[in-house]
PDB file of C-alpha atoms in Angstrom:
ATOM      1  CA  UNK A 238      25.817 -33.193 -20.469  1.00  0.00           C
ATOM      2  CA  UNK A 239      27.093 -30.394 -18.270  1.00  0.00           C
ATOM      3  CA  UNK A 240      24.555 -29.452 -15.573  1.00  0.00           C
ATOM      4  CA  UNK A 241      24.279 -25.798 -16.644  1.00  0.00           C
ATOM      5  CA  UNK A 242      24.546 -26.321 -20.397  1.00  0.00           C
ATOM      6  CA  UNK A 243      21.421 -25.751 -22.442  1.00  0.00           C
ATOM      7  CA  UNK A 244      20.555 -27.951 -25.389  1.00  0.00           C
ATOM      8  CA  UNK A 245      17.663 -27.679 -27.836  1.00  0.00           C
ATOM      9  CA  UNK A 246      15.889 -30.323 -25.767  1.00  0.00           C
ATOM     10  CA  UNK A 247      16.323 -28.490 -22.443  1.00  0.00           C
ATOM     11  CA  UNK A 248      15.137 -25.256 -24.003  1.00  0.00           C
ATOM     12  CA  UNK A 249      12.128 -26.985 -25.552  1.00  0.00           C
ATOM     13  CA  UNK A 250      11.300 -28.472 -22.157  1.00  0.00           C
ATOM     14  CA  UNK A 251      11.482 -25.006 -20.603  1.00  0.00           C
ATOM     15  CA  UNK A 252       9.141 -23.705 -23.308  1.00  0.00           C
ATOM     16  CA  UNK A 253       6.708 -26.552 -22.666  1.00  0.00           C
ATOM     17  CA  UNK A 254       6.553 -25.621 -18.983  1.00  0.00           C
ATOM     18  CA  UNK A 255       6.144 -21.925 -19.780  1.00  0.00           C
ATOM     19  CA  UNK A 256       3.340 -22.603 -22.241  1.00  0.00           C
ATOM     20  CA  UNK A 257       1.472 -24.673 -19.671  1.00  0.00           C
ATOM     21  CA  UNK A 258       2.088 -22.009 -17.064  1.00  0.00           C
ATOM     22  CA  UNK A 259       0.760 -19.164 -19.187  1.00  0.00           C
ATOM     23  CA  UNK A 260      -2.475 -21.092 -19.735  1.00  0.00           C
ATOM     24  CA  UNK A 261      -2.865 -21.390 -15.970  1.00  0.00           C
ATOM     25  CA  UNK A 262      -2.225 -17.676 -15.489  1.00  0.00           C
ATOM     26  CA  UNK A 263      -4.683 -16.746 -18.246  1.00  0.00           C
ATOM     27  CA  UNK A 264      -7.275 -19.004 -16.620  1.00  0.00           C
ATOM     28  CA  UNK A 265      -6.724 -17.140 -13.353  1.00  0.00           C
ATOM     29  CA  UNK A 266      -7.321 -13.817 -15.097  1.00  0.00           C
ATOM     30  CA  UNK A 267     -10.581 -15.192 -16.501  1.00  0.00           C
ATOM     31  CA  UNK A 268     -11.554 -16.601 -13.107  1.00  0.00           C
ATOM     32  CA  UNK A 269     -11.183 -13.239 -11.364  1.00  0.00           C
ATOM     33  CA  UNK A 270     -13.026 -11.510 -14.199  1.00  0.00           C
ATOM     34  CA  UNK A 271     -15.904 -13.934 -13.740  1.00  0.00           C
ATOM     35  CA  UNK A 272     -15.961 -13.288  -9.995  1.00  0.00           C
ATOM     36  CA  UNK A 273     -16.062  -9.544 -10.622  1.00  0.00           C
ATOM     37  CA  UNK A 274     -18.955  -9.952 -13.041  1.00  0.00           C
ATOM     38  CA  UNK A 275     -20.909 -12.191 -10.640  1.00  0.00           C
ATOM     39  CA  UNK A 276     -20.455  -9.999  -7.569  1.00  0.00           C
ATOM     40  CA  UNK A 277     -23.003  -7.218  -7.417  1.00  0.00           C
ATOM     41  CA  UNK A 278     -22.111  -3.735  -6.236  1.00  0.00           C
ATOM     42  CA  UNK A 279     -24.982  -3.683  -3.762  1.00  0.00           C
ATOM     43  CA  UNK A 280     -23.033  -3.444  -0.515  1.00  0.00           C
ATOM     44  CA  UNK A 281     -19.737  -2.181   0.826  1.00  0.00           C
ATOM     45  CA  UNK A 282     -18.632  -5.767   1.409  1.00  0.00           C
ATOM     46  CA  UNK A 283     -19.288  -6.708  -2.207  1.00  0.00           C
ATOM     47  CA  UNK A 284     -17.562  -3.575  -3.443  1.00  0.00           C
ATOM     48  CA  UNK A 285     -14.542  -4.545  -1.350  1.00  0.00           C
ATOM     49  CA  UNK A 286     -14.628  -8.057  -2.788  1.00  0.00           C
ATOM     50  CA  UNK A 287     -14.821  -6.719  -6.344  1.00  0.00           C
ATOM     51  CA  UNK A 288     -11.856  -4.450  -5.692  1.00  0.00           C
ATOM     52  CA  UNK A 289      -9.820  -7.339  -4.323  1.00  0.00           C
ATOM     53  CA  UNK A 290     -10.731  -9.543  -7.295  1.00  0.00           C
ATOM     54  CA  UNK A 291      -9.665  -6.702  -9.561  1.00  0.00           C
ATOM     55  CA  UNK A 292      -6.351  -6.315  -7.735  1.00  0.00           C
ATOM     56  CA  UNK A 293      -5.703 -10.038  -7.984  1.00  0.00           C
ATOM     57  CA  UNK A 294      -6.626 -10.050 -11.659  1.00  0.00           C
ATOM     58  CA  UNK A 295      -4.044  -7.314 -12.284  1.00  0.00           C
ATOM     59  CA  UNK A 296      -1.387  -9.423 -10.572  1.00  0.00           C
ATOM     60  CA  UNK A 297      -2.291 -12.376 -12.781  1.00  0.00           C
ATOM     61  CA  UNK A 298      -2.121 -10.168 -15.877  1.00  0.00           C
ATOM     62  CA  UNK A 299       1.421  -9.186 -14.879  1.00  0.00           C
ATOM     63  CA  UNK A 300       2.251 -12.883 -14.580  1.00  0.00           C
ATOM     64  CA  UNK A 301       0.881 -13.474 -18.086  1.00  0.00           C
ATOM     65  CA  UNK A 302       3.085 -10.685 -19.432  1.00  0.00           C
ATOM     66  CA  UNK A 303       6.132 -12.116 -17.654  1.00  0.00           C
ATOM     67  CA  UNK A 304       5.431 -15.544 -19.119  1.00  0.00           C
ATOM     68  CA  UNK A 305       5.203 -13.980 -22.597  1.00  0.00           C
ATOM     69  CA  UNK A 306       8.580 -12.305 -22.120  1.00  0.00           C
ATOM     70  CA  UNK A 307      10.141 -15.561 -20.960  1.00  0.00           C
ATOM     71  CA  UNK A 308       8.608 -17.510 -23.842  1.00  0.00           C
ATOM     72  CA  UNK A 309       9.993 -14.983 -26.319  1.00  0.00           C
ATOM     73  CA  UNK A 310      13.430 -15.121 -24.721  1.00  0.00           C
ATOM     74  CA  UNK A 311      13.576 -18.920 -24.771  1.00  0.00           C
ATOM     75  CA  UNK A 312      12.181 -19.130 -28.300  1.00  0.00           C
ATOM     76  CA  UNK A 313      14.976 -16.790 -29.383  1.00  0.00           C
ATOM     77  CA  UNK A 314      17.576 -18.940 -27.638  1.00  0.00           C
ATOM     78  CA  UNK A 315      16.178 -22.005 -29.358  1.00  0.00           C
ATOM     79  CA  UNK A 316      16.485 -20.276 -32.758  1.00  0.00           C
ATOM     80  CA  UNK A 317      20.136 -19.532 -32.002  1.00  0.00           C
ATOM     81  CA  UNK A 318      20.937 -23.243 -31.948  1.00  0.00           C
TER      82      UNK A 318
END
């Protein structure tokens, strides 16, 4: 096999990695959501923490979207075989 050539098996392996990765990213979104919910808004420090958790959760949501795009792209490539 040529090093840069894709086969159905290499594409499937890529999809397997992406599917595991998206689960991890979705778990991170849920983790930050839980932290937000468990942190009261009773002090400036806690408000700052909640804001940071929210910012981090948004980053993780962007990762989830990127994983979805990549999964769709590689699923399409697999169909083309």
